[in-house]
Coordinates of C-alpha atoms in Angstrom, one line a residue:
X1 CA 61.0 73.2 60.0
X2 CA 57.5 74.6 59.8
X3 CA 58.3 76.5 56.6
X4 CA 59.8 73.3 55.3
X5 CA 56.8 71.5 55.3
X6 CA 54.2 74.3 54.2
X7 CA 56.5 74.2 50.9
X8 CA 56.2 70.5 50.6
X9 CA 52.5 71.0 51.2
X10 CA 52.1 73.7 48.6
X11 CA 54.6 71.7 45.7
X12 CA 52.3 68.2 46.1
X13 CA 49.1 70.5 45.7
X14 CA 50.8 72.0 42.1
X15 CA 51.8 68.6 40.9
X16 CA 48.3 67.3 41.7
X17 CA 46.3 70.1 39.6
X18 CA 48.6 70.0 36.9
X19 CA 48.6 66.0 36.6
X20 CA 44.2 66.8 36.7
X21 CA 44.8 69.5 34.5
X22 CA 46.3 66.7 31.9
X23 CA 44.2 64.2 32.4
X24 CA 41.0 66.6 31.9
X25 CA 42.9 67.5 28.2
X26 CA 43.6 63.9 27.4
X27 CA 39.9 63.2 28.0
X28 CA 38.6 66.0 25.7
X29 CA 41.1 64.7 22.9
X30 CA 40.1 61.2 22.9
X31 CA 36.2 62.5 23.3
X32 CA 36.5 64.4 20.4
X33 CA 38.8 62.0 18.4
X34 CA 36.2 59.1 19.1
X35 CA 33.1 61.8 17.9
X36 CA 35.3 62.4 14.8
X37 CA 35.9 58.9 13.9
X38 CA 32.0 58.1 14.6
X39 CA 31.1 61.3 12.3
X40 CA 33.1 59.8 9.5
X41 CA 32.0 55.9 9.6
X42 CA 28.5 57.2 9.9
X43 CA 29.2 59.4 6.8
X44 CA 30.9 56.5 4.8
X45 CA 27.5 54.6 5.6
X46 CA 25.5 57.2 4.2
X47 CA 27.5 56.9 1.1
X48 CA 27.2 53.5 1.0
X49 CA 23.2 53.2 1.2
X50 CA 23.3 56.1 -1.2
X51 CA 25.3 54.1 -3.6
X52 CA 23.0 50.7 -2.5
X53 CA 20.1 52.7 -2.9
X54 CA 20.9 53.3 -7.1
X55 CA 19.4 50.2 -9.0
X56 CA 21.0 48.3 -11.6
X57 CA 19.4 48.1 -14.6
X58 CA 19.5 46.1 -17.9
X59 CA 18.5 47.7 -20.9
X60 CA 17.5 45.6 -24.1
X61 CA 16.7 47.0 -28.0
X62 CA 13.3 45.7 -29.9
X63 CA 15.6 43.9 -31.9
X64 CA 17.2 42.1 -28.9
X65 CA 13.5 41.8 -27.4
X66 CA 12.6 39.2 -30.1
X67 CA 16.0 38.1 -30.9
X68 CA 16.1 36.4 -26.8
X69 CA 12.5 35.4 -26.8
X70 CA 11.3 38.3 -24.1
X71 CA 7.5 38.9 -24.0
X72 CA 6.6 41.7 -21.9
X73 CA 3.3 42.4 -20.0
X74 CA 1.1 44.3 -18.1
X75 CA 0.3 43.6 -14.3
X76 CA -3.3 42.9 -14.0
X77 CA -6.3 40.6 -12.2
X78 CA -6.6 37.2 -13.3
X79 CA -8.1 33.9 -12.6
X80 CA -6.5 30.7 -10.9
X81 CA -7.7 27.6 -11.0
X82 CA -8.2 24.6 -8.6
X83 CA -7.6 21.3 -10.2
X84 CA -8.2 17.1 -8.7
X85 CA -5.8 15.2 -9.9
X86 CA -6.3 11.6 -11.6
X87 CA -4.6 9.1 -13.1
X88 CA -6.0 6.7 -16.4
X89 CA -5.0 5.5 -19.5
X90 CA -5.9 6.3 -23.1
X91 CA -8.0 3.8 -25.2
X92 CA -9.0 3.4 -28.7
X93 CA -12.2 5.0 -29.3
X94 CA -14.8 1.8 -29.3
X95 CA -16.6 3.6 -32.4
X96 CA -13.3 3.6 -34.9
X97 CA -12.6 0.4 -33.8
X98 CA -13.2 -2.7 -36.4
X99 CA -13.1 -6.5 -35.8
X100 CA -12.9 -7.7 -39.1
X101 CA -14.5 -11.2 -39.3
X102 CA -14.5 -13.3 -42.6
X103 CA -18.4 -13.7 -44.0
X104 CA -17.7 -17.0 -45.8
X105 CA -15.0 -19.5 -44.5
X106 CA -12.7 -21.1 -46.3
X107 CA -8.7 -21.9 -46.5
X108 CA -6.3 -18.5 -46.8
X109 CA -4.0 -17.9 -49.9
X110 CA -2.5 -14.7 -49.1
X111 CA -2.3 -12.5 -46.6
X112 CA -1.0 -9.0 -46.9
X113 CA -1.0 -6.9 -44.0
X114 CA 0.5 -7.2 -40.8
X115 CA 0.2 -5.8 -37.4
X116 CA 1.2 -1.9 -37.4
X117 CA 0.6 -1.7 -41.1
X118 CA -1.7 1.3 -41.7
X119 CA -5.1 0.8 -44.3
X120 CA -7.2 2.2 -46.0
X121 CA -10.9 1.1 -46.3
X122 CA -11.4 -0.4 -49.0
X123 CA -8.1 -2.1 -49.5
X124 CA -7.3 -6.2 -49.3
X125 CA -6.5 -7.2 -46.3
X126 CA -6.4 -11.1 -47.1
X127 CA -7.6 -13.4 -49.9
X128 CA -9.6 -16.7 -48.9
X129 CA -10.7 -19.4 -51.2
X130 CA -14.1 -20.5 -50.3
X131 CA -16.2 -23.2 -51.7
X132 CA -19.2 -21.9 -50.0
X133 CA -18.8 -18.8 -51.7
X134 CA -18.2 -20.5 -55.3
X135 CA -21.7 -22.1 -54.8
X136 CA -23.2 -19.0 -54.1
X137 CA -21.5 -17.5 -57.1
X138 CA -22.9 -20.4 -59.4
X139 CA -26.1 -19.8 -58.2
X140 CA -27.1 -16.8 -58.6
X141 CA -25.4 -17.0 -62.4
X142 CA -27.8 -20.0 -63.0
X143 CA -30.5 -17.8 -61.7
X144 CA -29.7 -14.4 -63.6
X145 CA -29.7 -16.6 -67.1
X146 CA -33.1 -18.0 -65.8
X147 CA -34.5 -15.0 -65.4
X148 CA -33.3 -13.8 -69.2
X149 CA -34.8 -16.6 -70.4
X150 CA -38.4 -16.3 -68.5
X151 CA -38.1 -12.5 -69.3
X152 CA -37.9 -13.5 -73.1
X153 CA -40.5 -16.1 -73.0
X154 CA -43.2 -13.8 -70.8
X155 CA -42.4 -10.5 -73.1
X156 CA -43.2 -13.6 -75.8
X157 CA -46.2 -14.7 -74.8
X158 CA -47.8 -11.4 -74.1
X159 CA -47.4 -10.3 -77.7
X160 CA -48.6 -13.6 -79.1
X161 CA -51.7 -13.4 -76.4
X162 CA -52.3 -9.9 -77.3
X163 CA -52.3 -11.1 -80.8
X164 CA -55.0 -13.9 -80.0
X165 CA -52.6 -16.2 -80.9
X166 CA -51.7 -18.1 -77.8
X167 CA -54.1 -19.5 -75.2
X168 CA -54.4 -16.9 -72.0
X169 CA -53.5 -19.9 -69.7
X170 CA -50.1 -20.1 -72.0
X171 CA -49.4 -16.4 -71.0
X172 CA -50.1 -16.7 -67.3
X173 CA -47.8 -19.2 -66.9
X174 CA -44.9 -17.9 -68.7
X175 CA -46.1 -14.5 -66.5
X176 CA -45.6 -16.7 -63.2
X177 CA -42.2 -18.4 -64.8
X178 CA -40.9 -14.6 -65.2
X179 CA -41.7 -13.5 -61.5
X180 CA -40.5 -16.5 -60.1
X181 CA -37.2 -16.1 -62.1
X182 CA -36.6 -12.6 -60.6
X183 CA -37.6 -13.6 -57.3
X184 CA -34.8 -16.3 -57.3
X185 CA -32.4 -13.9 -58.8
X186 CA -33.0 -11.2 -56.3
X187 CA -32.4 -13.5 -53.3
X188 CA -29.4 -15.2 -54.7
X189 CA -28.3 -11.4 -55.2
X190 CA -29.3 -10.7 -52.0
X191 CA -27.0 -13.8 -50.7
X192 CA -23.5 -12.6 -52.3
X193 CA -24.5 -8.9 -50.6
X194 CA -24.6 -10.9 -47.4
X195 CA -21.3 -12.4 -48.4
X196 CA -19.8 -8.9 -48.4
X197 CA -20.0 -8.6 -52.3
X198 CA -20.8 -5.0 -53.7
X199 CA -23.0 -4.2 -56.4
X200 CA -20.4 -3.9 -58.5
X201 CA -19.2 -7.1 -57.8
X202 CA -22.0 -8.8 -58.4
X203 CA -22.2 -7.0 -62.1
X204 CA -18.7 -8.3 -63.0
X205 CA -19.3 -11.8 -62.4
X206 CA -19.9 -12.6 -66.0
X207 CA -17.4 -10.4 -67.3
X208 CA -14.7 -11.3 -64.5
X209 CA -14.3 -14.9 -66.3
X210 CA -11.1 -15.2 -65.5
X211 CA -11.2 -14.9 -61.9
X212 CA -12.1 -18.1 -59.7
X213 CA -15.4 -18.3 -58.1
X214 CA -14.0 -19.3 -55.1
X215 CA -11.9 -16.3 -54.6
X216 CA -13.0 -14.0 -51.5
X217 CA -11.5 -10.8 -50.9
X218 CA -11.5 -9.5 -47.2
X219 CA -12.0 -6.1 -47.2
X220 CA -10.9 -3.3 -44.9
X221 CA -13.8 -1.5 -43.5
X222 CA -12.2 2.2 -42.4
X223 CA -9.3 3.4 -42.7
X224 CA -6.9 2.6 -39.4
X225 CA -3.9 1.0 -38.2
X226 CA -3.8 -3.2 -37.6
X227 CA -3.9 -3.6 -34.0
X228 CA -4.0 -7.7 -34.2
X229 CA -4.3 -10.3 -36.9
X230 CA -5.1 -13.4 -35.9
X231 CA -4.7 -15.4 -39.8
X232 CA -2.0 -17.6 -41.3
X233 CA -1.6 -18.2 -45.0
X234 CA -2.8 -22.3 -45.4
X235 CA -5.2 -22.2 -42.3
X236 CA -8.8 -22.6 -42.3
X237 CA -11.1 -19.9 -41.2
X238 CA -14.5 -19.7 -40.1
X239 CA -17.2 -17.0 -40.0
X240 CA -16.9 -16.8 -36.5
X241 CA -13.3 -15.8 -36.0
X242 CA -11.8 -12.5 -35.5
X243 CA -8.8 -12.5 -38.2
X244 CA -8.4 -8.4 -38.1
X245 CA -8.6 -6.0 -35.5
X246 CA -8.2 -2.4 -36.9
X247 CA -8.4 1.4 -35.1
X248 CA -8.6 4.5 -36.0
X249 CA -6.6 6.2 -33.6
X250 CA -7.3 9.9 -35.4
X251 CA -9.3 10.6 -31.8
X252 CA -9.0 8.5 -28.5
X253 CA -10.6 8.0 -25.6
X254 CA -8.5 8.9 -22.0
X255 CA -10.2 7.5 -18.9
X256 CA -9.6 8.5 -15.8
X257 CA -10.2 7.4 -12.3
X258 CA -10.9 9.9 -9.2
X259 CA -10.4 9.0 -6.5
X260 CA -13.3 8.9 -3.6
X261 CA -12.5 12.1 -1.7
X262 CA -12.5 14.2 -5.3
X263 CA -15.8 12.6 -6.2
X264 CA -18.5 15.5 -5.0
X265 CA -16.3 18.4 -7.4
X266 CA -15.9 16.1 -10.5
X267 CA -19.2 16.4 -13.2
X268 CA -19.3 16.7 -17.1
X269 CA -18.5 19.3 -19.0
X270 CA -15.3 20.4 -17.0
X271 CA -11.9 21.0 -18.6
X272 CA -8.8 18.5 -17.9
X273 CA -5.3 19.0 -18.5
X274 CA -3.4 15.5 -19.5
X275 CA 0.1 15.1 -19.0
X276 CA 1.4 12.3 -21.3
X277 CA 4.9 12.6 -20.7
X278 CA 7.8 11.5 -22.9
X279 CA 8.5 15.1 -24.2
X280 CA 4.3 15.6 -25.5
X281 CA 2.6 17.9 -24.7
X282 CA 0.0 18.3 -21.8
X283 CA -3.4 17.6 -23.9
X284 CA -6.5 19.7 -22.8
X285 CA -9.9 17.6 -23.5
X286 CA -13.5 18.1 -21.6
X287 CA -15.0 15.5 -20.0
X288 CA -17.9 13.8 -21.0
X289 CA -18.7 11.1 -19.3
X290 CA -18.2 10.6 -15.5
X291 CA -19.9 7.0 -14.0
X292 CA -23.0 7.5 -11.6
X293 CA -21.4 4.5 -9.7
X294 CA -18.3 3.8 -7.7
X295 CA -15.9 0.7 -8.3
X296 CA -16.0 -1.7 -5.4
X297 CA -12.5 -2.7 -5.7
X298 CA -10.6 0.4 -6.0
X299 CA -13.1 2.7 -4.8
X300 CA -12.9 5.1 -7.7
X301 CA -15.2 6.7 -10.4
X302 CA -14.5 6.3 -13.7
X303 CA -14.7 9.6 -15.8
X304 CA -14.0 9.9 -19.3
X305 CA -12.9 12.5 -22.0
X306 CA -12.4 12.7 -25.8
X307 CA -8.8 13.6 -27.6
X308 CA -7.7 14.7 -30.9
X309 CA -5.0 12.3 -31.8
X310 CA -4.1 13.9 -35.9
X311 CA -0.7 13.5 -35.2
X312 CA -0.6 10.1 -33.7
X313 CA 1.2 11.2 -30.2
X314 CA -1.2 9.7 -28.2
X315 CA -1.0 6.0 -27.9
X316 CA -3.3 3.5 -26.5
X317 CA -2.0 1.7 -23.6
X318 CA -0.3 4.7 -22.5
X319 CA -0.7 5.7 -18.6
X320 CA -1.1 9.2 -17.8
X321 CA -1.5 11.6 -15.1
X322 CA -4.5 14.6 -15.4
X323 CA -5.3 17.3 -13.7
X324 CA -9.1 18.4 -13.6
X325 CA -10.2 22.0 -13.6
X326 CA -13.1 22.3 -10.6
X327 CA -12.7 25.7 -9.6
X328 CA -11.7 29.2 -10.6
X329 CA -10.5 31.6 -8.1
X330 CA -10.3 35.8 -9.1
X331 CA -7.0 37.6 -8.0
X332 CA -5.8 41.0 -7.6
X333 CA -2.5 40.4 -9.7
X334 CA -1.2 37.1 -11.2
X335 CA 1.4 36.3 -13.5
X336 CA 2.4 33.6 -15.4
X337 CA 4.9 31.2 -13.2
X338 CA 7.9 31.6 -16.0
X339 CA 7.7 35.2 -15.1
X340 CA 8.9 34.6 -11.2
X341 CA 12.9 33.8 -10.2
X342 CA 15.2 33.3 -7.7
X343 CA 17.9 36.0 -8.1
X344 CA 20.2 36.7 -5.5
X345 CA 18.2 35.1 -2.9
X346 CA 15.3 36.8 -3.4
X347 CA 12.1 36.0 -5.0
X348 CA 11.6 38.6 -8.0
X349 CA 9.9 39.4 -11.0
X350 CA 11.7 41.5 -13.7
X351 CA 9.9 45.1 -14.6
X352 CA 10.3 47.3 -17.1
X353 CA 11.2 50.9 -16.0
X354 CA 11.9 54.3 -18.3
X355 CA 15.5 53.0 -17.8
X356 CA 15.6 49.1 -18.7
X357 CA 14.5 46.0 -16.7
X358 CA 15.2 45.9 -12.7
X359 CA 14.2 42.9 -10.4
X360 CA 11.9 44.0 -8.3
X361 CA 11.4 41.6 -4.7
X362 CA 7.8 40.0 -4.7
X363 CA 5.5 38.2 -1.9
X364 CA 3.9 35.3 -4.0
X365 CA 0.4 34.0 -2.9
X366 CA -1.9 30.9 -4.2
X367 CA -0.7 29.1 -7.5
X368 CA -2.3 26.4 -10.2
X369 CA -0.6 24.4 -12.9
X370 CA 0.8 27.9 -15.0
X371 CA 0.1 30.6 -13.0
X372 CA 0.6 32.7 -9.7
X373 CA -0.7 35.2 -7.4
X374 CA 1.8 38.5 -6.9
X375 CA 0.1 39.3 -3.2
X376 CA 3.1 42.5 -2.7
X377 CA 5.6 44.1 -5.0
X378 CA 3.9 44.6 -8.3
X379 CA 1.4 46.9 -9.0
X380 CA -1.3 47.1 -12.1
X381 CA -0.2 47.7 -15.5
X382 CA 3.5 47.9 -14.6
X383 CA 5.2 46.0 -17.6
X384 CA 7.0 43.0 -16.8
X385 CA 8.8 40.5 -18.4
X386 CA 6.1 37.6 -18.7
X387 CA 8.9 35.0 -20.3
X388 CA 12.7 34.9 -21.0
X389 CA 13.9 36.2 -17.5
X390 CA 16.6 33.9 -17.5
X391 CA 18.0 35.8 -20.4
X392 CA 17.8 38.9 -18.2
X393 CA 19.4 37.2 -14.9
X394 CA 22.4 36.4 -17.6
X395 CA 23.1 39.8 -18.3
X396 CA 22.7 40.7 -14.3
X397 CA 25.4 38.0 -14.1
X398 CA 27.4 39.5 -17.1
X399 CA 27.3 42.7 -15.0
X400 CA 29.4 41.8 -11.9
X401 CA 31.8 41.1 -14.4
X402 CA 32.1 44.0 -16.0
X403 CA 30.1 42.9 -19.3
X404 CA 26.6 42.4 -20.1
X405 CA 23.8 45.4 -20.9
X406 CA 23.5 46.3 -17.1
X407 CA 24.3 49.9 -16.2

């Protein structure tokens, strides 16, 4: 019975060291199963930030260059600028501006221009007959045959009296008939000047017989665009109304209002970009007028600057938006704002390596209207494309499909 036991004993002892025996093995296995399979994802990550790590690059020719509108340039230090923004509207220039009044009144037969017709000084605007300026007409040809005759009679009288045939007294007073003569004529020349008649009117008078006395011309003084016209064919008009108003919109006048808090940075002389809208361009003027004095009601200042207007884009009445250079600012790095894009989520600028254009990640930093600070990711003189990135982004796009430049 003993013995019986002791081998019972001794077979659970075998069964127990080999089951440990197993279990030890199984242990090892999966140990070194799990460091294998560890081993080889951490190798397949390698291979895969290896293969991140390459950069995709697109490569374009000279020829493709201009073809796509890229400009490329060189990272450097710049200047930003720090602009108050105003709004205003443009004006006609007070100086090309005409208000063409009628010197002599009278009843209109014709009228030939209308408002938005464009003149040029010198032409007819209207044509008024005028009794008033008939008189004046018939005057001073009464007076210019006077003075003819009293001419004749003193250039007379001073041979004969030279001659010691006439009396002195009979030469003095045709002398005093000749300078009164031309005293009358100048004035009643003087009158048909005032009347808006040029010299060379006044010469064809007498050889003009054919057209009436009456007949006034009104006259465009510059050259311009009618603004207003306030005449009617058959009306009567007086010296004292307005019948023409007439610009010269070749240069305008923008005004502007700042506002209260911009006031202390605003002075003369500083440089203001205009946005007109409607497709023109932004207009850059200086300004040369700002008002020592605020308005009570809207509690701005008014400021004021000059335009070229050759092509006509700028029209009066228009309301427009400005911003006002106050301030420059010196920067490390700054590009222009066309040069910076959203690709892939990221903020980047496109450079130019030995092996084509890359985008390259950027931190971005103060800004004005165009331009940008680069605080990180650029350095100086790296080349990078200053305009058409969005052609480049395309062929990055191309390139996930299989197409495109990028290799």
């Amino acid at each position: 019975m003993k013995n019986r036991v002791s081998y019972i004993i001794m077979l659970l002892v075998i069964i127990m060291s080999v089951f440990s025996v197993s279990i030890i093995s199984t242990h090892v296995m999966a140990g070194t199963e799990k460091h294998e399979e560890e081993g080889h994802k951490e190798g397949g990550k390698e291979d895969a930030h290896e293969h991140e790590e390459k950069e995709e690059v697109v490569r374009f020719s000279d020829a493709e260059l201009k073809e796509f509108g890229i400009t490329i340039d060189r990272a450097g230090s710049g200047k930003l600028h720090v602009y108050v923004e105003a709004t205003g509207e443009i004006k006609p220039d007070p100086d090309l501006v005409s208000h063409l009044v009628p010197r002599v009144s009278g009843i209109v037969s014709e009228v030939r221009k209308k408002v938005g017709d464009w003149v040029k000084e010198g032409e007819i605007m209207a044509i008024i007959e005028s009794r008033e300026l008939a008189d004046a007409k018939s005057a001073y040809l009464t007076a210019r045959e006077r003075f003819k005759l009293a001419e004749f009679e003193f250039k007379r009288k001073e041979r004969l009296w030279k001659e010691k045939i006439v009396a002195e007294k009979d030469y003095l007073k045709a002398k005093k008939m000749f300078a009164e003569a031309q005293i009358e004529l100048m004035a009643r020349e003087q009158k048909l000047h005032a009347l808006g008649l040029t010299d060379a009117d006044v010469k064809g008078l007498k050889s003009h017989k054919d057209v009436p006395l009456t007949r006034y011309e009104l006259i465009s003084p510059i050259d311009g665009v009618v603004l207003e016209r306030h005449i009617t064919k058959g009306e009567f008009v007086s010296t004292d109304m307005t019948v023409f108003k007439i610009a010269d919109l070749s240069r305008v006048w923008i005004l502007l209002a700042i506002y209260e808090k911009d006031i202390p940075y605003v002075r003369e002389g500083q440089k203001a970009i205009v946005e007109v809208g409607y497709g023109t361009k932004p207009v850059r003027c200086t300004l040369s007028y700002v008002a020592p004095v605020i308005d009570e009601k809207t509690r701005t200042v008014a400021a004021r600057c000059v335009a070229s207007n050759k092509k006509g884009l700028l029209r009066p009445g228009t309301f427009i938006r400005a911003k006002i250079d106050v301030e420059s600012i010196d920067v490390g790095i700054v590009v222009p704002k066309t040069a910076v894009h959203t690709f892939r989520g990221k903020t980047v600028v496109f450079v130019r390596t030995s092996e084509g254009f890359v985008p390259r990640e950027v931190v971005t930093g103060r800004s004005d209207a165009e331009r940008v600070e680069i605080v990180k990711g650029l350095e100086p003189g790296e080349e990078y494309a200053s305009k058409g990135g969005f052609t480049i982004k395309a062929e990055f796009k191309k390139a996930e499909f299989g197409e495109g430049h990028s290799h």
